[in-house]
XYZ file of C-alpha atoms in Angstrom:
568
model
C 28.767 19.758 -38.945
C 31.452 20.585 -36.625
C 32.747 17.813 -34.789
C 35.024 18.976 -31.348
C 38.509 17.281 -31.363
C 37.441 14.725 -28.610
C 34.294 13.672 -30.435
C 34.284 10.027 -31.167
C 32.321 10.511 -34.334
C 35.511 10.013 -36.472
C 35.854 6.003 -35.369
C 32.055 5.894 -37.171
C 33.811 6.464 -40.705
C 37.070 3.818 -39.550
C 36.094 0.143 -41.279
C 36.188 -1.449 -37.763
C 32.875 0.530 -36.780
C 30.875 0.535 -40.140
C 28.076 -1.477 -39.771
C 25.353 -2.567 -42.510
C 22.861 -2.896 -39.821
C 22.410 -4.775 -36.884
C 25.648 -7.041 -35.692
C 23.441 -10.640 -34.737
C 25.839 -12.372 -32.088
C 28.310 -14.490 -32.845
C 32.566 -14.964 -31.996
C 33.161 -12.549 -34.960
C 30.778 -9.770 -33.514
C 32.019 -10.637 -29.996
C 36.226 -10.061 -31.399
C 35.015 -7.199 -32.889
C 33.553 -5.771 -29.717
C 36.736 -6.140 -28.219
C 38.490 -4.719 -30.990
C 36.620 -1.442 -31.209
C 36.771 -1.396 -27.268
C 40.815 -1.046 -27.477
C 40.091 1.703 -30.340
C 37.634 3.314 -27.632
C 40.362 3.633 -25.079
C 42.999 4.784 -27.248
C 40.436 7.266 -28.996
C 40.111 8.951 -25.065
C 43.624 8.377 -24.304
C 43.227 8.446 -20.392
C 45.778 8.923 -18.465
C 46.751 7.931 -14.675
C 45.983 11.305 -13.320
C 42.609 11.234 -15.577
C 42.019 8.123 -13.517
C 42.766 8.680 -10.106
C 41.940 12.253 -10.466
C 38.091 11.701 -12.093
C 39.060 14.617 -14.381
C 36.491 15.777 -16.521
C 37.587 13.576 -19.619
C 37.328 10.803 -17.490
C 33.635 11.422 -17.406
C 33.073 12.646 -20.370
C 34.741 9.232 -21.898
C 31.713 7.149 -20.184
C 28.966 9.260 -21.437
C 30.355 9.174 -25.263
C 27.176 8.520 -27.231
C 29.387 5.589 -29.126
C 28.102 3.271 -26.045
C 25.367 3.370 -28.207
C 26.988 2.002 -31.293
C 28.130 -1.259 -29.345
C 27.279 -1.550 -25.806
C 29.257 -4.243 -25.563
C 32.898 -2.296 -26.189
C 31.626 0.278 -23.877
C 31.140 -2.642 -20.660
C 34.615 -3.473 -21.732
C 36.207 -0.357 -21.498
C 34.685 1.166 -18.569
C 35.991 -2.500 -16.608
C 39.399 -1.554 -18.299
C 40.029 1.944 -17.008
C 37.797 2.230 -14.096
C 37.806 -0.769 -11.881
C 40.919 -2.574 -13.141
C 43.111 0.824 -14.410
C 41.902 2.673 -11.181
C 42.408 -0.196 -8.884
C 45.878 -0.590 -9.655
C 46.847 3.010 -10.384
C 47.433 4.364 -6.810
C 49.913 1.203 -6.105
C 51.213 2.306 -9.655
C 52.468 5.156 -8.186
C 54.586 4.036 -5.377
C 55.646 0.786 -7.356
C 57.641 1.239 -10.584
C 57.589 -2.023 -11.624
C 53.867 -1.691 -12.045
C 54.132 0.983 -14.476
C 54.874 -1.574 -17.673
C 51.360 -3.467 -16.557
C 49.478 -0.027 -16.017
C 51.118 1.665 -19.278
C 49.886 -1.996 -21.242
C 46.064 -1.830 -19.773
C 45.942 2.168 -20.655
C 47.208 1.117 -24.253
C 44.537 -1.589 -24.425
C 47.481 -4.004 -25.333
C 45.661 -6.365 -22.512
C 42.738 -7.043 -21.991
C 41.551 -6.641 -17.797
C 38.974 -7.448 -16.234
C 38.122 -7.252 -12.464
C 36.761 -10.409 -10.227
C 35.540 -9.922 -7.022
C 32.596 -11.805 -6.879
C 32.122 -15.463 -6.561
C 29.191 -17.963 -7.672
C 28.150 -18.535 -3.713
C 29.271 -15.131 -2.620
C 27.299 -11.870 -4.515
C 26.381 -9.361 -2.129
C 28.386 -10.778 0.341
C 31.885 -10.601 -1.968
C 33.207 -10.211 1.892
C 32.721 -13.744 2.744
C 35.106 -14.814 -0.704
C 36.642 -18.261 -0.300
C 39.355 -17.668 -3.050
C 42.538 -17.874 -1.364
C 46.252 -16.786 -2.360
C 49.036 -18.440 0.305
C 51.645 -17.051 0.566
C 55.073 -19.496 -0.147
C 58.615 -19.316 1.410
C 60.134 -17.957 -1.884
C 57.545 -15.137 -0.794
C 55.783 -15.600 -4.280
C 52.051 -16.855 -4.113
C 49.433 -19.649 -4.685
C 46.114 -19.154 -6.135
C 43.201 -21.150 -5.352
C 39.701 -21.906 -5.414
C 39.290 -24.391 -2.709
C 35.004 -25.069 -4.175
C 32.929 -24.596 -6.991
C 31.132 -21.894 -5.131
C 34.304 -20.229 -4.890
C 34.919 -19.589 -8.663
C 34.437 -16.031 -10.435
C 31.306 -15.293 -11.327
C 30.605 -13.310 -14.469
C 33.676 -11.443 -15.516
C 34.840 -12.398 -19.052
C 37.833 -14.312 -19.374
C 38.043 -16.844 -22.140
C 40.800 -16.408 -24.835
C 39.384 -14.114 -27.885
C 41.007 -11.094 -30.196
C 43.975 -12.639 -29.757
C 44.464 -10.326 -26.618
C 46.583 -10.920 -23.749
C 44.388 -10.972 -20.790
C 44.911 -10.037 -17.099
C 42.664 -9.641 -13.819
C 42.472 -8.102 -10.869
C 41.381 -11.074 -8.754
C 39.949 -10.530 -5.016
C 41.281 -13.390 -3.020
C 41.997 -14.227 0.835
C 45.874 -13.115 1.762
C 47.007 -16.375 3.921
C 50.435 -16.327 5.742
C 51.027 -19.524 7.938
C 47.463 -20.276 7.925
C 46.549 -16.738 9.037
C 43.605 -15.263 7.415
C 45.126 -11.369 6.523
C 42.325 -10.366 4.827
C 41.319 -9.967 1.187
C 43.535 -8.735 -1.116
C 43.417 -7.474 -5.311
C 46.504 -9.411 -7.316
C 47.399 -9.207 -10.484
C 46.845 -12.526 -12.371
C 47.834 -13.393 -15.908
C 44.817 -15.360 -17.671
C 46.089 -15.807 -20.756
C 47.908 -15.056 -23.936
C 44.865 -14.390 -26.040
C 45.033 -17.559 -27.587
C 44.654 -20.200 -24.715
C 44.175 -19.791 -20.951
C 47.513 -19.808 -18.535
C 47.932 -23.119 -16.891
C 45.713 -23.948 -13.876
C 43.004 -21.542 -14.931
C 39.537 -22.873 -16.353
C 37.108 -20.490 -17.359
C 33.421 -21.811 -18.577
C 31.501 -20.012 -20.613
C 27.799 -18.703 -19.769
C 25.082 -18.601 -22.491
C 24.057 -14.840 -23.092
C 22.086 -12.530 -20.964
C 18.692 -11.672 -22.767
C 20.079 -8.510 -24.822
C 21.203 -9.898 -28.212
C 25.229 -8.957 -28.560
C 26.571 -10.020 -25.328
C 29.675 -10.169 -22.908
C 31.479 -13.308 -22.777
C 30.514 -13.405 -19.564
C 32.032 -16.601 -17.760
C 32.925 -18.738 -14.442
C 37.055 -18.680 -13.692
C 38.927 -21.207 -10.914
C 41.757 -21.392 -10.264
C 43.666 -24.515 -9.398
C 47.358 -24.138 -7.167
C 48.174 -20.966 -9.800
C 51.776 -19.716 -8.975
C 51.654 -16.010 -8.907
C 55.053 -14.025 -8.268
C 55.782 -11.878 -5.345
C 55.148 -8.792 -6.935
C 51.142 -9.952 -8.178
C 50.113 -8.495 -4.699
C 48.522 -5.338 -4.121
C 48.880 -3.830 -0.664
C 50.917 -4.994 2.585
C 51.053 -8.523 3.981
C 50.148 -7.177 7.755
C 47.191 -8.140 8.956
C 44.172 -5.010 9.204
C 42.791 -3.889 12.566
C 39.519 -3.472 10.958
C 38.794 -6.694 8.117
C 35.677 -4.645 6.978
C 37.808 -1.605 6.493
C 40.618 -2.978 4.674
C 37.928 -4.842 2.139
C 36.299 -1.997 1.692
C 39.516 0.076 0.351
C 40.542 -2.956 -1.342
C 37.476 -2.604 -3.448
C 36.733 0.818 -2.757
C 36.946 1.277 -7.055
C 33.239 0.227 -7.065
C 32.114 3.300 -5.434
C 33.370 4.894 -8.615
C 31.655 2.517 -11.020
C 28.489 2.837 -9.589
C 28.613 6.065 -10.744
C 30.649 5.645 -14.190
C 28.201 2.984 -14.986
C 25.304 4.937 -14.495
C 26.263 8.008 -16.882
C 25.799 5.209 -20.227
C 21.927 6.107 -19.315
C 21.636 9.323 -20.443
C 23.610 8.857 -24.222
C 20.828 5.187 -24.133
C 17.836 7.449 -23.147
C 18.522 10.178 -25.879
C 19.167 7.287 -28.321
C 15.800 5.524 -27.448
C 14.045 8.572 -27.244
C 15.382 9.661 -30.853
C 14.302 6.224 -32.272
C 10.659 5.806 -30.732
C 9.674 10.225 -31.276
C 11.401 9.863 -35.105
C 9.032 6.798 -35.845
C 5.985 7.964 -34.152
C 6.136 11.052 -36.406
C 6.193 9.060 -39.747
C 4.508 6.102 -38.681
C 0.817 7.170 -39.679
C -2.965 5.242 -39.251
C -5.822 6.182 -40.985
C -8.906 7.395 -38.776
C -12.278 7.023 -39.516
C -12.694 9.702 -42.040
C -9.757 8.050 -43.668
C -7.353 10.341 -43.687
C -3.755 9.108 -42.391
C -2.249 10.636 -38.944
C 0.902 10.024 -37.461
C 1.005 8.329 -33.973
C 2.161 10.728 -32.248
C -1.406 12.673 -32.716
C -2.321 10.412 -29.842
C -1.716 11.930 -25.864
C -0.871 7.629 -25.561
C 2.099 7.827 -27.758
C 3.006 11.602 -26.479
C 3.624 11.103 -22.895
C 6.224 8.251 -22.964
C 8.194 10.385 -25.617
C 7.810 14.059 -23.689
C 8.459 12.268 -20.711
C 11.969 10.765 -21.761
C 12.835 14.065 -23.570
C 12.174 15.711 -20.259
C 14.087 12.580 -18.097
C 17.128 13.131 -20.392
C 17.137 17.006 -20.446
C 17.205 16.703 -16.789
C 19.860 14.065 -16.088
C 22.475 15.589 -18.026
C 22.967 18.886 -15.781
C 21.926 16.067 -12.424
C 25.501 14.498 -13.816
C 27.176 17.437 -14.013
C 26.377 18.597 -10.844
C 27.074 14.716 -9.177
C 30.155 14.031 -11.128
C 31.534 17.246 -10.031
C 31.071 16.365 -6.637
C 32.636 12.938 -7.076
C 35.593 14.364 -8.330
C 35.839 16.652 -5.039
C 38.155 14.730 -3.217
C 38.338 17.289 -0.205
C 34.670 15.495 0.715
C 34.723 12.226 2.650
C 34.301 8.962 -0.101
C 31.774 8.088 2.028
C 29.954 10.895 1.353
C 30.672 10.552 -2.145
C 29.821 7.267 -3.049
C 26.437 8.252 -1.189
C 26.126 10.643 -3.917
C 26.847 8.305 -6.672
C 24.146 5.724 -5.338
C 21.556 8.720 -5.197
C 22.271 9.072 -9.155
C 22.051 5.519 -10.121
C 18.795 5.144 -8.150
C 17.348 7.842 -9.555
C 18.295 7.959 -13.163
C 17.490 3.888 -13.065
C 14.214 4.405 -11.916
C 13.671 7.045 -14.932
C 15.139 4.636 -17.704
C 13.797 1.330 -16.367
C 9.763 2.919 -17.141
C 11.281 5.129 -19.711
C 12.849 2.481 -22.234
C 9.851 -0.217 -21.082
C 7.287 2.296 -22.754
C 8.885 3.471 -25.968
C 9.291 0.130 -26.666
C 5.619 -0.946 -26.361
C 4.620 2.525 -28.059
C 6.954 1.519 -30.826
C 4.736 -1.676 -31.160
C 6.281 -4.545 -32.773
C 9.413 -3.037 -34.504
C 9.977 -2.175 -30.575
C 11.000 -5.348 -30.171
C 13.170 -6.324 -32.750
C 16.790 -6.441 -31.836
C 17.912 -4.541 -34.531
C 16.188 -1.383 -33.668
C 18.184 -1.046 -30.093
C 15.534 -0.449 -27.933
C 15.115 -3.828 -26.266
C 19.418 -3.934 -26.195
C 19.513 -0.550 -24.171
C 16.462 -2.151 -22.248
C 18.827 -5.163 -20.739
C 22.063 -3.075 -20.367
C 19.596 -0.823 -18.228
C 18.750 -3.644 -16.429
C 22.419 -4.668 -16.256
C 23.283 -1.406 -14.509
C 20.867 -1.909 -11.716
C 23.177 -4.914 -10.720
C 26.426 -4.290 -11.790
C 29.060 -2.130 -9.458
C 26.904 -2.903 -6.921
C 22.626 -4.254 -6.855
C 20.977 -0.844 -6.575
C 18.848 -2.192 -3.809
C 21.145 -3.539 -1.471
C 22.920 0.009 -1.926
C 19.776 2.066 -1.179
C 18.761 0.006 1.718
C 22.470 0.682 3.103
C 22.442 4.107 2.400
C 18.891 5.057 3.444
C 19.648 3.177 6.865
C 22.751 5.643 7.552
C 20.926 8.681 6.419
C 18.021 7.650 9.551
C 20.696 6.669 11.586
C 22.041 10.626 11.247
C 25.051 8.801 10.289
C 25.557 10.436 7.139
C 24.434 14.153 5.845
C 22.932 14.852 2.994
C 23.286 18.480 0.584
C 20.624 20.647 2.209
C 17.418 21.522 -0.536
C 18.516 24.796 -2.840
C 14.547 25.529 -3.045
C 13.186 23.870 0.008
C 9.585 24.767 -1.215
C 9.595 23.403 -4.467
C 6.813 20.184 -4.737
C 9.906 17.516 -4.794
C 11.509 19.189 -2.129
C 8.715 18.669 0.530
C 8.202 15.564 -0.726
C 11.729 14.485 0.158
C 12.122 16.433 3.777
C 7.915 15.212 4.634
C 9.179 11.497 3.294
C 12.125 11.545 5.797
C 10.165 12.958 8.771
C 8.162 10.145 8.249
C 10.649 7.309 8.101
C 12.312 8.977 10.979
C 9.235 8.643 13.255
C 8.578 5.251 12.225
C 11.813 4.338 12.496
C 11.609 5.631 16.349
C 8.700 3.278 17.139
C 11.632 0.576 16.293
C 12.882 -0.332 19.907
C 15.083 -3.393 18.634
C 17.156 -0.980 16.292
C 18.176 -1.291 12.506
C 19.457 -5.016 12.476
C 15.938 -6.203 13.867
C 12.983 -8.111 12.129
C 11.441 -5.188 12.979
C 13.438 -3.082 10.845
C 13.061 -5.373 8.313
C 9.617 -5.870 7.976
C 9.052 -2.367 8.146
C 11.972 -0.335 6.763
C 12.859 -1.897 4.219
C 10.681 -1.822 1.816
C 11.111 2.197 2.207
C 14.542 2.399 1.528
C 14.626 2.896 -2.471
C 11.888 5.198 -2.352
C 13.906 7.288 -0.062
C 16.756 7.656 -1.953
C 14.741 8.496 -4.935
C 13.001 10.962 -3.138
C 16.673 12.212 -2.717
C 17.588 11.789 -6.132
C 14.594 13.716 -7.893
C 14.973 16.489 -6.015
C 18.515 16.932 -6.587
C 18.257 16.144 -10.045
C 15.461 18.974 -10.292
C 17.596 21.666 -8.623
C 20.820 21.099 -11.165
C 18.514 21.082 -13.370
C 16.754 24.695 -12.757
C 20.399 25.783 -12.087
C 21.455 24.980 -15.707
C 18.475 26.634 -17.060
C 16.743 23.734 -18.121
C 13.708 24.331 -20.525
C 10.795 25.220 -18.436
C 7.886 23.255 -20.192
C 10.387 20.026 -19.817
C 11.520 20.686 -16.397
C 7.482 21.157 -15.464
C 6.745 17.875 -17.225
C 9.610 15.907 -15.419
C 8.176 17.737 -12.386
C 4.751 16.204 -12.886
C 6.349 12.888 -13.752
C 8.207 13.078 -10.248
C 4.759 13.446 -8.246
C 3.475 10.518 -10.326
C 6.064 8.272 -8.950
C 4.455 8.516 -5.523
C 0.581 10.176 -6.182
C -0.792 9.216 -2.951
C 1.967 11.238 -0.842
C 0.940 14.385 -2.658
C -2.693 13.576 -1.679
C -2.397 12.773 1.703
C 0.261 15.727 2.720
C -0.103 18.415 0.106
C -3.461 18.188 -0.760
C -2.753 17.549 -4.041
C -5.633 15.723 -5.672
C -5.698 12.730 -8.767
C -7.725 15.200 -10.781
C -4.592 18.160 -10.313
C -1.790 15.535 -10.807
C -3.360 15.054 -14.122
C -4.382 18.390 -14.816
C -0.557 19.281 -14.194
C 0.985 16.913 -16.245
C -1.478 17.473 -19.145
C -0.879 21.615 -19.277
C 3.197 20.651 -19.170
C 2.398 18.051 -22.730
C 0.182 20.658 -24.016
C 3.170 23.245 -24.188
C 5.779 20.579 -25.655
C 3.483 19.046 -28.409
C 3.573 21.476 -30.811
C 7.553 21.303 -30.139
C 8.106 17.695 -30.249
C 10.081 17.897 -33.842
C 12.306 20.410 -32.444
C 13.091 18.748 -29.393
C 13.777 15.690 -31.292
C 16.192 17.778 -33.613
C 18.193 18.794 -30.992
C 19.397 15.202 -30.307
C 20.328 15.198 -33.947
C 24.012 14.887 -32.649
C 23.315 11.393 -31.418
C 22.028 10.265 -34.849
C 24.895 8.935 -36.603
C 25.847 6.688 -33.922
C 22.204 4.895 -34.389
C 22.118 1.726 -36.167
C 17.774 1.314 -35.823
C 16.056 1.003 -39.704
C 13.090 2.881 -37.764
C 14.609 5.799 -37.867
C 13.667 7.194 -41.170
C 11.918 5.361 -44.408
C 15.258 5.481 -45.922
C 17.094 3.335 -43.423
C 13.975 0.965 -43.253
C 13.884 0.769 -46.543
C 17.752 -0.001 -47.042
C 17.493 -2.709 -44.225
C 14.908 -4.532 -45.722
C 16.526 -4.875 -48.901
C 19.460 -6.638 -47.430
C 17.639 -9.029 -45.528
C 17.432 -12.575 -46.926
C 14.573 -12.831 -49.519
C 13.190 -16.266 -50.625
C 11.204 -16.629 -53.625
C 10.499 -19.796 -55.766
C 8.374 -21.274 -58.735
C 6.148 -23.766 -56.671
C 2.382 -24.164 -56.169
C -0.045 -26.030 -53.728
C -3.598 -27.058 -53.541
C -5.066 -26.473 -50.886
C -7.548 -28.747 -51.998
C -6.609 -32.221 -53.713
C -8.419 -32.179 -57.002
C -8.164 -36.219 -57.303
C -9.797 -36.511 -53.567
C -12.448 -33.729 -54.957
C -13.618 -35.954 -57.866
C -13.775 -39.096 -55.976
C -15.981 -37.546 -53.649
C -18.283 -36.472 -56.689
């Protein structure tokens, strides 16, 4: 097989990434984790310019399909060279004495991580209490005046034997002026113990087996030198504005982030369609079948194979855009929240069904599917709660305060979906006399505000996707998945009955059936990288034999024999 220069396939055949099957949690898995994330970065190599520039290696990096081979290197890495790297590049430039720092965290010879939010202060990360005063000497003090006001999440206890450092969001206070919230550079610690003044307490895992050490970090009167600042000491015109520059990195995360679906959904898809071909029942006549005879077990699989074929060429398309700096960030990020919507909304059913049409080896996990299950779920929240992002972007796209891309085929199905969908938010919305901050609003366009941007989203994703000369019979199936998502709609405007929905997404499976092997096949390049004894009989097979095995020499009545004959 030919393997391209940048492929990451090499690190499979390094010691540090063999694996004898599934890596149960533990401080050893978690140091390794961080090990083979510092072997990630190094692997890509990015550079400043890759950074601040979003060239295409830069997104090609987060969409390597070794996510799949330890999720929990990739959360590291894209934290190291897109929200920490890329928050402190562009001061990087202007500062030389910044450059040692930024050359360490590109060399993975730190560890970084990036705290913003707080334990009382999520969604509203504006509202921070973490404070940094500034001191006569004009170096600073770093403090979290309550426990509410301690980092929540990030990872920052002593492991690897790293150094560690963090971008840490706090309140810039000169002479008891509030200047706004600022990013500074904070040392945590040396890899072996945290810096003095710093606590960090450990959470227990999120729900996904190998985890983050994700914890809560205060900070108590930490001295920080003059030059730990990012940004000017005067005061903004506009707080909201300078916050939102100050952590305007996110905007690219929510993207970056996102792009780990499509390697997860080929990688689930690849597991659950493999086993469903080998995995056979015996009918009534008694001959065996596999499972994937049934239209039960067909329509989860076609359905991701069409989801993934699709999202590919959508990230193309949006990543291309991103990197387009001559367009507004505003514009943008709107873009990037338009991809993680959609593609979330795809995954989240997507990986929910081929694990419950893998059965009960779907949720073991050592067969991945349930892992790329919570990192989905992850994603949703992290670099900003997909929600809260739709319902602020939906309310400036009624507001006609921001402009969408105009439909490429207007009278496509998901097209007049999307333009009837707005007309009808839009008139609703202009029954609203107490305007977008009301109870009014609330109670009734709210709940709207993700299914707009999906609306959005699909039919974007459809027109890359026709573009880059998608296969028909999948983009017709993801087509008839689309008008699924909201049935009634296409009753009430297009005429479109129940009985046609289902008649069109059952001629779309018809065609791919008969090419479900080959479809399958051509995700063959994301095979090494999967660890799941599903896969084939030969990795099952393998897998059990190195579980533990207990056998012995005893035996037990069930029945005492002395009890027996006093009873006769």
């Amino acid at each position: 097989m030919q393997v391209p220069t940048e492929s990451s396939l090499p690190l499979l055949s390094t010691p540090l990434f063999q694996s004898k099957g599934y890596e149960a949690a533990s401080y050893e898995t978690l140091e390794r984790s961080y090990y083979r994330a510092r072997e990630i970065g190094r692997h890509h190599g990015l550079t400043i310019n890759d950074i601040l520039s979003l060239t295409p290696k830069f997104w090609k990096s987060h969409m390597d399909a070794i996510i799949i081979r330890d999720i929990v290197a990739h959360i590291l890495f894209s934290i190291q060279y897109n929200l920490v790297a890329g928050t402190i590049a562009p001061y990087a430039l202007k500062r030389p004495d910044l450059r040692p720092v930024m050359d360490k965290i590109l060399n993975f010879d730190v560890s970084a991580c990036f705290m913003l939010n707080e334990v009382d202060h999520g969604c509203d990360a504006k509202n921070l209490e973490t404070t940094a005063t500034l001191q006569s000497d004009g170096s600073f003090v770093l403090h979290s005046p309550a426990p509410g006001a301690a980092k929540f999440m990030p990872p920052s206890m002593p492991i690897a034997g790293i150094p560690r450092i963090a971008v840490v969001f706090a309140r810039l206070i000169i002479e008891n002026d509030d200047r706004g919230i600022r990013p500074f550079i904070v040392g945590l610690g040396d890899g072996k113990e945290m810096c003095k003044g710093i606590t960090t307490t450990l959470l227990p895992p999120i729900a996904c087996g190998r985890t983050l050490d994700h914890s809560i970090t205060s900070f108590n009167q930490v001295r920080l030198p003059s030059t730990a600042m990012l940004g000017s000491h005067r005061k903004p015109e506009v707080m909201r504005t300078q916050f939102l520059m100050a952590i305007n990195r996110l905007g690219f995360g929510t993207l970056a982030l996102s792009l780990s679906t499509i390697p997860g959904l080929k990688c689930a898809v690849l597991i659950a369609g493999k086993y469903s071909l080998r995995r056979m029942v015996h009918g009534p006549e008694g001959s065996p079948k596999p499972i994937i005879s049934f239209r039960t077990q067909q329509l989860p699989i076609l359905h991701a194979l069409a989801e993934s074929a699709v999202m590919e060429p959508f990230a193309n398309w949006i990543t291309a855009k991103f990197s387009d700096t001559s367009l507004d960030f505003s514009v943008r990020h709107g873009l990037a929240v338009i991809f993680k919507g959609a593609v979330l909304q795809y995954t989240q059913k997507s990986f929910a069904n081929l694990v419950e049409r893998c059965g009960a080896q779907g949720v073991f996990i050592h067969n991945q599917l349930v892992e790329m299950e919570a990192l989905n779920r992850c994603n949703g929240i992290a670099e900003g709660e997909i929600l809260v992002l739709c319902i602020r972007l939906a309310t400036e796209i009624l507001l006609g305060r921001y402009e969408i891309p105009n439909a490429i085929q207007p009278n496509s199905l998901i097209a007049k979906h999307e333009e009837g969908y707005i007309a009808e938010l839009q008139k609703l919305l202009g029954n609203i006399d107490e305007g977008h901050r009301s109870e009014a609003y609330n109670g009734r366009m709210l709940p709207h505000c993700r299914s707009l941007i999906l609306a959005i989203g699909h039919r974007m994703a459809y027109e890359a996707a026709v573009d880059m000369g998608v296969d028909p019979d999948l983009l017709a199936l993801y087509e008839a998945g689309v008008v699924k998502t909201d049935s009634s709609w296409y009753v009430e405007n297009l005429g479109l009955s129940r009985a046609d929905q289902f008649e069109m997404e059952s001629k779309a499976a018809d065609a791919l059936v008969p090419r479900v092997g080959e479809l399958l096949n051509r995700l063959g390049t994301m095979e090494p990288y999967i660890r799941a004894p599903i896969l084939s009989a030969e990795r099952w097979e393998t897998f059990v034999a190195g579980c533990e095995t207990i056998e012995g020499d005893a035996s037990f009545d069930i029945v005492d024999r002395e009890d027996m004959r006093a009873k006769l």
